[in-house]
Backbone as numpy.savetxt, mean C-alpha at the origin, in Angstrom:
# Nx Ny Nz CAx CAy CAz Cx Cy Cz
-0.98 -3.65 14.27 0.00 -3.18 13.29 -0.59 -2.98 11.89
-1.88 -3.27 11.70 -2.47 -3.18 10.37 -2.39 -1.80 9.75
-2.58 -0.76 10.58 -2.55 0.62 10.06 -1.14 1.03 9.66
-0.16 0.31 10.15 1.22 0.54 9.77 1.60 -0.32 8.57
1.10 -1.56 8.56 1.47 -2.52 7.52 1.09 -2.07 6.12
-0.16 -1.59 5.94 -0.61 -1.26 4.57 0.18 -0.11 3.99
0.66 0.79 4.85 1.52 1.87 4.39 2.93 1.37 4.10
3.42 0.44 4.93 4.78 -0.08 4.79 4.93 -0.85 3.49
3.94 -1.69 3.17 3.99 -2.41 1.90 3.96 -1.43 0.74
3.17 -0.37 0.89 3.06 0.62 -0.18 4.35 1.37 -0.46
5.21 1.54 0.54 6.43 2.32 0.34 7.65 1.45 0.02
7.50 0.11 0.06 8.62 -0.80 -0.17 8.78 -1.12 -1.65
10.01 -1.05 -2.14 10.31 -1.42 -3.52 10.67 -2.91 -3.54
9.71 -3.77 -3.87 9.93 -5.20 -3.81 10.72 -5.72 -5.01
11.01 -4.89 -5.98 11.89 -5.30 -7.08 13.35 -5.27 -6.63
13.60 -4.59 -5.51 14.93 -4.52 -4.91 15.06 -5.67 -3.90
15.97 -6.60 -4.16 16.11 -7.79 -3.30 16.42 -7.41 -1.86
17.21 -6.35 -1.68 17.57 -5.91 -0.32 16.34 -5.41 0.44
15.49 -4.64 -0.24 14.28 -4.13 0.41 13.29 -5.26 0.69
13.21 -6.23 -0.23 12.34 -7.40 -0.02 12.78 -8.17 1.21
14.09 -8.41 1.33 14.63 -9.14 2.49 14.40 -8.37 3.78
14.62 -7.06 3.72 14.44 -6.22 4.90 12.99 -6.26 5.37
12.05 -6.21 4.40 10.63 -6.29 4.76 10.31 -7.62 5.41
10.81 -8.72 4.83 10.52 -10.05 5.37 11.09 -10.23 6.77
12.23 -9.61 7.04 12.81 -9.71 8.37 11.97 -8.98 9.41
11.30 -7.92 8.98 10.49 -7.13 9.92 9.05 -7.65 10.04
8.50 -8.13 8.91 7.08 -8.48 8.88 6.80 -9.94 8.55
7.77 -10.64 7.96 7.54 -11.98 7.45 7.21 -11.91 5.96
7.04 -13.08 5.32 6.70 -13.11 3.90 5.32 -12.50 3.68
5.19 -11.55 2.75 3.86 -10.97 2.47 2.84 -12.02 2.08
3.29 -13.02 1.31 2.44 -14.14 0.91 3.38 -15.25 0.50
3.41 -16.37 1.26 4.40 -17.38 0.98 3.90 -18.80 1.05
2.61 -18.99 1.07 2.05 -20.32 1.24 2.49 -21.27 0.13
2.41 -20.82 -1.12 2.78 -21.69 -2.25 4.26 -22.00 -2.26
5.09 -21.02 -1.86 6.53 -21.24 -1.82 6.86 -22.37 -0.86
6.31 -22.29 0.36 6.60 -23.30 1.38 6.12 -24.69 0.94
4.92 -24.77 0.36 4.37 -26.07 -0.05 5.20 -26.70 -1.15
5.59 -25.91 -2.15 6.34 -26.46 -3.27 7.74 -26.89 -2.86
8.37 -26.10 -1.99 9.71 -26.46 -1.54 9.65 -27.72 -0.68
8.60 -27.88 0.10 8.46 -29.08 0.93 8.32 -30.34 0.07
7.74 -30.19 -1.11 7.55 -31.34 -1.98 8.84 -31.78 -2.67
9.81 -30.88 -2.77 10.98 -31.19 -3.59 12.25 -30.65 -2.95
12.51 -30.96 -1.70 13.68 -30.44 -0.99 14.99 -31.07 -1.50
14.91 -32.26 -2.08 16.12 -32.98 -2.47 16.66 -32.59 -3.83
15.96 -31.72 -4.51 16.34 -31.39 -5.89 16.63 -29.91 -6.05
17.53 -29.60 -7.02 17.81 -28.20 -7.32 16.61 -27.51 -7.94
15.60 -28.30 -8.33 14.38 -27.71 -8.89 13.73 -26.76 -7.89
13.98 -26.98 -6.59 13.38 -26.13 -5.58 13.78 -24.68 -5.75
15.00 -24.46 -6.26 15.47 -23.08 -6.49 14.62 -22.43 -7.59
14.39 -23.19 -8.66 13.57 -22.66 -9.75 12.15 -22.37 -9.27
11.61 -23.26 -8.42 10.27 -23.06 -7.89 10.21 -21.81 -7.04
11.25 -21.60 -6.24 11.29 -20.42 -5.37 11.32 -19.15 -6.20
12.18 -19.13 -7.23 12.27 -17.94 -8.09 10.93 -17.69 -8.77
10.29 -18.76 -9.25 9.00 -18.63 -9.92 7.96 -18.03 -8.98
7.91 -18.54 -7.76 6.92 -18.04 -6.81 7.22 -16.63 -6.35
8.49 -16.26 -6.29 8.84 -14.89 -5.94 8.35 -13.93 -7.02
8.39 -14.37 -8.27 7.87 -13.53 -9.35 6.36 -13.35 -9.21
5.66 -14.44 -8.83 4.22 -14.35 -8.60 3.95 -13.42 -7.42
4.77 -13.55 -6.38 4.63 -12.70 -5.21 4.80 -11.23 -5.58
5.83 -10.94 -6.36 6.07 -9.56 -6.78 4.91 -9.02 -7.61
4.31 -9.90 -8.43 3.16 -9.47 -9.22 2.00 -9.07 -8.31
1.73 -9.88 -7.27 0.66 -9.56 -6.32 0.97 -8.25 -5.59
2.23 -8.06 -5.23 2.62 -6.84 -4.52 2.51 -5.62 -5.44
2.87 -5.80 -6.71 2.76 -4.68 -7.66 1.30 -4.29 -7.87
0.39 -5.28 -7.87 -1.04 -4.97 -8.00 -1.49 -4.14 -6.80
-1.03 -4.53 -5.62 -1.38 -3.76 -4.42 -0.81 -2.35 -4.50
0.47 -2.24 -4.86 1.13 -0.93 -4.90 0.47 -0.01 -5.93
-0.04 -0.59 -7.02 -0.74 0.20 -8.03 -1.97 0.88 -7.43
-2.77 0.12 -6.67 -3.95 0.69 -6.03 -3.54 1.63 -4.89
-2.50 1.27 -4.16 -2.02 2.12 -3.07 -1.57 3.48 -3.60
-0.81 3.49 -4.70 -0.36 4.75 -5.29 -1.53 5.61 -5.71
-2.58 4.98 -6.25 -3.77 5.74 -6.64 -4.46 6.32 -5.41
-4.50 5.56 -4.33 -5.07 6.06 -3.07 -4.32 7.31 -2.60
-3.01 7.26 -2.62 -2.21 8.40 -2.17 -2.43 9.62 -3.07
-2.33 9.40 -4.37 -2.38 10.52 -5.31 -3.78 11.12 -5.43
-4.82 10.29 -5.32 -6.19 10.78 -5.54 -6.88 11.14 -4.23
-6.92 10.21 -3.28 -7.64 10.45 -2.03 -6.88 11.40 -1.10
-5.56 11.34 -1.10 -4.77 12.16 -0.18 -4.33 13.47 -0.83
-3.72 13.38 -2.02 -3.15 14.58 -2.65 -4.10 15.23 -3.66
-5.16 14.53 -4.04 -6.13 15.03 -5.02 -5.43 15.52 -6.29
-4.53 14.69 -6.80 -3.70 15.05 -7.95 -4.26 14.40 -9.22
-5.20 15.09 -9.85 -5.78 14.56 -11.08 -4.80 14.62 -12.25
-3.84 15.54 -12.19 -2.83 15.61 -13.25 -2.06 14.29 -13.30
-1.63 13.80 -12.13 -0.90 12.53 -12.07 -1.78 11.41 -12.61
-3.04 11.40 -12.20 -3.92 10.30 -12.57 -4.17 10.24 -14.07
-4.39 11.37 -14.69 -4.69 11.34 -16.13 -3.44 10.98 -16.93
-2.25 11.27 -16.39 -1.01 10.86 -17.06 -0.83 9.35 -16.99
-1.18 8.75 -15.84 -0.95 7.32 -15.62 -2.12 6.47 -16.10
-3.35 6.97 -15.91 -4.55 6.19 -16.26 -5.52 7.02 -17.12
-5.10 7.44 -18.30 -5.99 8.27 -19.13 -7.26 7.54 -19.54
-7.19 6.20 -19.62 -8.36 5.44 -20.08 -9.52 5.51 -19.10
-9.22 5.83 -17.82 -10.29 5.93 -16.83 -10.84 7.35 -16.70
-10.15 8.30 -17.25 -10.63 9.69 -17.25 -11.55 9.92 -18.45
-11.12 9.46 -19.62 -11.88 9.68 -20.85 -12.77 8.47 -21.14
-13.96 8.74 -21.59 -14.87 7.64 -21.91 -14.31 6.81 -23.05
-14.37 5.49 -22.91 -13.70 4.58 -23.86 -14.28 4.67 -25.27
-15.54 5.06 -25.43 -16.15 5.07 -26.76 -15.76 6.30 -27.58
-14.88 7.14 -27.03 -14.47 8.33 -27.78 -13.19 8.10 -28.56
-12.66 6.88 -28.54 -11.46 6.59 -29.31 -10.19 6.89 -28.54
-9.07 6.74 -29.24 -7.76 6.91 -28.61 -7.50 8.37 -28.25
-6.92 8.56 -27.08 -6.65 9.92 -26.61 -5.28 10.39 -27.09
-5.13 11.68 -27.27 -3.86 12.26 -27.69 -3.29 13.09 -26.56
-2.02 13.50 -26.72 -1.38 14.35 -25.70 -2.15 15.66 -25.54
-2.71 16.13 -26.66 -3.50 17.36 -26.59 -4.74 17.21 -25.74
-5.38 16.05 -25.82 -6.56 15.78 -25.00 -6.20 15.82 -23.51
-5.06 15.23 -23.18 -4.63 15.17 -21.78 -4.38 16.58 -21.25
-3.67 17.38 -22.02 -3.36 18.75 -21.58 -4.64 19.60 -21.49
-5.55 19.37 -22.41 -6.83 20.09 -22.38 -7.62 19.74 -21.12
-7.59 18.45 -20.76 -8.27 18.01 -19.55 -7.66 18.66 -18.31
-6.34 18.69 -18.24 -5.66 19.28 -17.08 -6.05 20.75 -16.93
-6.09 21.47 -18.04 -6.46 22.89 -17.99 -7.91 23.04 -17.54
-8.78 22.15 -18.03 -10.20 22.24 -17.69 -10.42 22.07 -16.19
-9.81 21.05 -15.59 -10.04 20.82 -14.15 -9.35 21.87 -13.30
-8.29 22.50 -13.83 -7.63 23.58 -13.09 -8.50 24.84 -13.09
-9.22 25.05 -14.18 -10.01 26.28 -14.33 -11.44 26.17 -13.80
-11.93 24.94 -13.66 -13.34 24.75 -13.28 -13.41 23.86 -12.04
-13.67 24.47 -10.90 -13.69 23.74 -9.63 -14.78 22.67 -9.60
-15.91 22.98 -10.22 -17.02 22.01 -10.23 -16.66 20.76 -11.02
-16.02 20.95 -12.18 -15.62 19.81 -13.00 -14.49 19.03 -12.33
-13.62 19.76 -11.62 -12.56 19.08 -10.88 -13.15 18.12 -9.86
-14.15 18.58 -9.10 -14.77 17.72 -8.10 -15.52 16.57 -8.76
-16.16 16.84 -9.89 -16.89 15.80 -10.61 -15.97 14.66 -11.04
-14.83 15.02 -11.64 -13.90 14.00 -12.10 -13.17 13.34 -10.93
-12.90 14.11 -9.88 -12.25 13.53 -8.70 -13.14 12.45 -8.09
-14.43 12.74 -7.97 -15.37 11.75 -7.43 -15.46 10.54 -8.35
-15.41 10.78 -9.67 -15.46 9.67 -10.63 -14.27 8.75 -10.43
-13.08 9.33 -10.25 -11.87 8.52 -10.08 -11.89 7.80 -8.74
-12.34 8.48 -7.69 -12.44 7.83 -6.38 -13.37 6.62 -6.44
-14.47 6.79 -7.17 -15.44 5.69 -7.31 -14.79 4.51 -8.01
-14.02 4.79 -9.06 -13.36 3.72 -9.81 -12.32 3.00 -8.94
-11.50 3.76 -8.20 -10.48 3.15 -7.35 -11.13 2.28 -6.28
-12.23 2.77 -5.71 -12.96 1.99 -4.70 -13.46 0.68 -5.30
-13.95 0.74 -6.53 -14.43 -0.46 -7.22 -13.29 -1.46 -7.43
-12.12 -0.95 -7.85 -10.96 -1.82 -8.08 -10.47 -2.44 -6.78
-10.48 -1.65 -5.71 -10.05 -2.16 -4.40 -10.99 -3.25 -3.90
-12.28 -3.06 -4.14 -13.28 -4.02 -3.66 -13.03 -5.42 -4.21
-12.48 -5.53 -5.41 -12.19 -6.83 -6.01 -11.17 -7.62 -5.20
-10.34 -6.92 -4.43 -9.26 -7.57 -3.69 -9.63 -7.85 -2.23
-10.83 -7.50 -1.83 -11.25 -7.77 -0.46 -11.81 -9.18 -0.40
-10.88 -10.15 -0.38 -11.25 -11.56 -0.50 -11.15 -12.32 0.82
-11.00 -11.59 1.92 -10.88 -12.25 3.22 -12.19 -12.93 3.61
-12.09 -13.84 4.59 -13.25 -14.62 5.02 -13.76 -14.10 6.37
-15.06 -14.01 6.49 -15.69 -13.61 7.75 -16.34 -14.84 8.38
-16.01 -15.10 9.66 -16.54 -16.27 10.35 -17.17 -15.87 11.68
-18.15 -16.64 12.09 -18.77 -16.47 13.41 -18.38 -17.67 14.26
-17.70 -17.39 15.39 -17.23 -18.46 16.25 -17.61 -18.18 17.70
-17.65 -19.27 18.48 -17.92 -19.13 19.92 -16.58 -19.04 20.65
-16.43 -17.97 21.45 -15.21 -17.74 22.21 -15.36 -18.39 23.59
-14.53 -19.41 23.86 -14.63 -20.15 25.13 -14.22 -19.30 26.33
-13.40 -18.28 26.08 -12.94 -17.44 27.19 -14.02 -16.45 27.61
-14.58 -15.74 26.62 -15.61 -14.74 26.93 -17.00 -15.34 27.04
-17.12 -16.60 26.57 -18.42 -17.28 26.57 -19.44 -16.53 25.71
-18.95 -15.95 24.63 -19.82 -15.23 23.71 -19.46 -15.59 22.28
-20.43 -15.47 21.39 -20.17 -15.65 19.96 -19.57 -14.37 19.41
-18.55 -14.50 18.56 -17.87 -13.33 18.01 -17.63 -13.50 16.52
-17.62 -12.38 15.81 -17.31 -12.38 14.39 -15.81 -12.16 14.21
-15.19 -13.01 13.41 -13.76 -12.92 13.14 -13.54 -12.68 11.65
-12.53 -11.86 11.33 -12.11 -11.69 9.94 -10.84 -12.51 9.77
-10.84 -13.44 8.82 -9.71 -14.35 8.61 -8.97 -13.98 7.32
-7.68 -13.73 7.45 -6.85 -13.35 6.30 -5.89 -14.47 5.95
-5.59 -14.61 4.67 -4.63 -15.61 4.21 -3.19 -15.14 4.26
-2.98 -13.82 4.12 -1.61 -13.32 4.11 -1.60 -11.81 4.40
-0.40 -11.25 4.40 -0.23 -9.83 4.73 -0.81 -8.91 3.67
-0.84 -9.39 2.42 -1.40 -8.56 1.35 -2.90 -8.38 1.56
-3.60 -9.45 1.94 -5.03 -9.34 2.23 -5.29 -8.38 3.39
-4.45 -8.46 4.41 -4.59 -7.54 5.55 -4.41 -6.10 5.08
-3.44 -5.88 4.21 -3.17 -4.53 3.71 -4.34 -3.97 2.91
-4.94 -4.80 2.07 -6.12 -4.35 1.32 -7.24 -3.95 2.29
-7.42 -4.74 3.34 -8.48 -4.44 4.31 -8.25 -3.09 4.97
-7.02 -2.84 5.43 -6.75 -1.59 6.13 -6.69 -0.40 5.18
-6.34 -0.65 3.92 -6.41 0.41 2.92 -7.86 0.81 2.69
-8.74 -0.19 2.56 -10.17 0.11 2.42 -10.72 0.82 3.64
-10.25 0.41 4.81 -10.70 1.05 6.05 -10.24 2.50 6.11
-9.04 2.78 5.63 -8.52 4.16 5.61 -9.37 5.04 4.71
-9.82 4.48 3.57 -10.69 5.24 2.66 -12.04 5.49 3.32
-12.59 4.47 3.94 -13.90 4.60 4.57 -13.87 5.62 5.72
-12.84 5.54 6.55 -12.76 6.40 7.73 -12.13 7.76 7.44
-11.70 7.96 6.18 -10.99 9.19 5.81 -9.83 9.44 6.78
-9.01 8.43 6.90 -7.91 8.45 7.86 -6.97 9.62 7.61
-6.46 10.18 8.69 -5.48 11.26 8.59 -4.11 10.65 8.33
-3.41 11.17 7.34 -2.05 10.70 7.06 -1.11 11.91 7.04
0.16 11.62 7.34 1.20 12.65 7.31 2.43 12.10 6.61
3.31 13.01 6.21 4.59 12.59 5.65 5.63 12.53 6.76
6.37 11.43 6.77 7.43 11.25 7.75 8.51 12.32 7.54
8.99 12.89 8.63 10.00 13.95 8.55 11.39 13.41 8.18
11.53 12.08 8.17 12.83 11.52 7.79 12.80 10.92 6.39
11.91 9.94 6.14 11.91 9.23 4.85 10.99 9.86 3.82
10.12 10.77 4.25 9.21 11.50 3.37 8.09 10.64 2.81
7.89 9.42 3.37 6.76 8.58 3.00 5.58 8.88 3.93
4.39 8.52 3.46 3.19 8.74 4.27 3.05 7.67 5.35
2.42 8.04 6.45 2.00 7.07 7.46 0.65 7.51 8.00
-0.13 6.55 8.50 -1.43 6.87 9.08 -1.25 7.34 10.51
-1.87 8.45 10.84 -1.71 9.05 12.17 -2.59 8.33 13.19
-1.96 7.85 14.24 -2.70 7.25 15.36 -2.50 8.05 16.64
-1.59 9.04 16.58 -1.31 9.92 17.71 -0.94 11.28 17.14
-1.58 12.35 17.61 -1.36 13.68 17.06 0.08 14.17 17.18
0.86 13.52 18.06 2.25 13.93 18.26 3.20 13.28 17.25
2.70 12.35 16.45 3.55 11.60 15.53 4.18 12.49 14.46
5.48 12.25 14.24 6.22 12.96 13.20 6.94 11.99 12.26
6.99 10.72 12.67 7.75 9.73 11.91 6.93 8.46 11.70
7.38 7.62 10.74 6.73 6.33 10.50 6.72 5.52 11.79
5.62 4.85 12.12 5.58 4.01 13.31 6.55 2.83 13.17
6.92 2.20 14.28 7.84 1.06 14.22 7.16 -0.21 13.72
7.91 -1.10 13.06 7.38 -2.41 12.69 7.31 -3.30 13.93
6.76 -4.51 13.81 6.63 -5.39 14.99 7.96 -5.73 15.66
9.07 -5.66 14.90 10.37 -6.04 15.45 11.05 -4.93 16.25
10.46 -3.74 16.26 11.09 -2.60 16.95 10.09 -1.93 17.90
10.62 -1.40 18.98 9.79 -0.68 19.93 9.70 0.80 19.58
10.69 1.31 18.89 10.73 2.72 18.54 10.82 2.90 17.03
10.32 4.02 16.55 10.33 4.30 15.11 11.75 4.25 14.55
11.95 3.46 13.50 13.25 3.39 12.83 13.60 4.74 12.24
12.61 5.40 11.67 12.84 6.72 11.05 13.20 7.76 12.10
12.55 7.72 13.25 12.86 8.67 14.31 14.29 8.48 14.81
14.69 7.21 14.97 16.06 6.91 15.41 17.07 7.40 14.38
16.81 7.13 13.10 17.72 7.57 12.04 17.79 9.09 11.97
16.64 9.74 12.15 16.58 11.21 12.13 17.43 11.81 13.27
17.28 11.25 14.47 18.03 11.75 15.62 19.53 11.51 15.46
19.89 10.34 14.93 21.32 10.06 14.70 21.92 10.99 13.66
21.13 11.30 12.63 21.60 12.22 11.59 21.83 13.61 12.18
20.93 14.07 13.03 21.08 15.38 13.65 22.30 15.43 14.56
22.55 14.35 15.28 23.72 14.29 16.16 25.01 14.40 15.36
25.06 13.70 14.21 26.25 13.77 13.35 26.45 15.17 12.80
25.34 15.81 12.39 25.44 17.17 11.86 25.90 18.16 12.91
25.38 18.00 14.14 25.80 18.88 15.23 27.25 18.67 15.62
27.70 17.41 15.53 29.09 17.10 15.86 30.05 17.76 14.86
29.63 17.82 13.58 30.46 18.46 12.55 30.61 19.95 12.81
29.51 20.58 13.26 29.53 22.03 13.53 30.50 22.35 14.67
30.50 21.48 15.70 31.39 21.70 16.84 32.86 21.49 16.45
């Protein structure tokens, strides 16, 4: 489910309590180790509520950091939208020693990359390199070598602490493999293609069939019923 998870976290609005709950019901807590430990220490007190709220804020911060890099992946690696990037991250487009940038500088840059294909590719590669560098900082998983008693062979295992670490790993893998992505015909979010026939977001672990495909088919049935 990793190729589905990193996209799912990227499309979820975790500032919305309903979407956060819906995600947890399908995937579990993205990262909840500290929440569980602190609540276990103080179950008899109302302080546990404050601890939970505090840790949820930390959780949202971690998720926002992931979504920031995920959005850059979509806009730069998939859509090659330098206009979006220079609007959101002008400090990474312009060299820092040139001073503060103005709106005129931004518009001049947009025109330059639109008119000059070579400079467009130069800056696109520069931004891809920077995003890759930022993503690398979050690849904090542990690699272990263990003996497998079933296969009777030594094997390398990648050990993750939470779903966010898994998502960073599969996001990096998508960049490395130049994974094919498509937009879902129902929700309009991207998903990684694992089957050429795919038209909708893949199902989460709790479902056997795509939720988006089911919703799409139900919507079409309602529309057809109205026509009749």
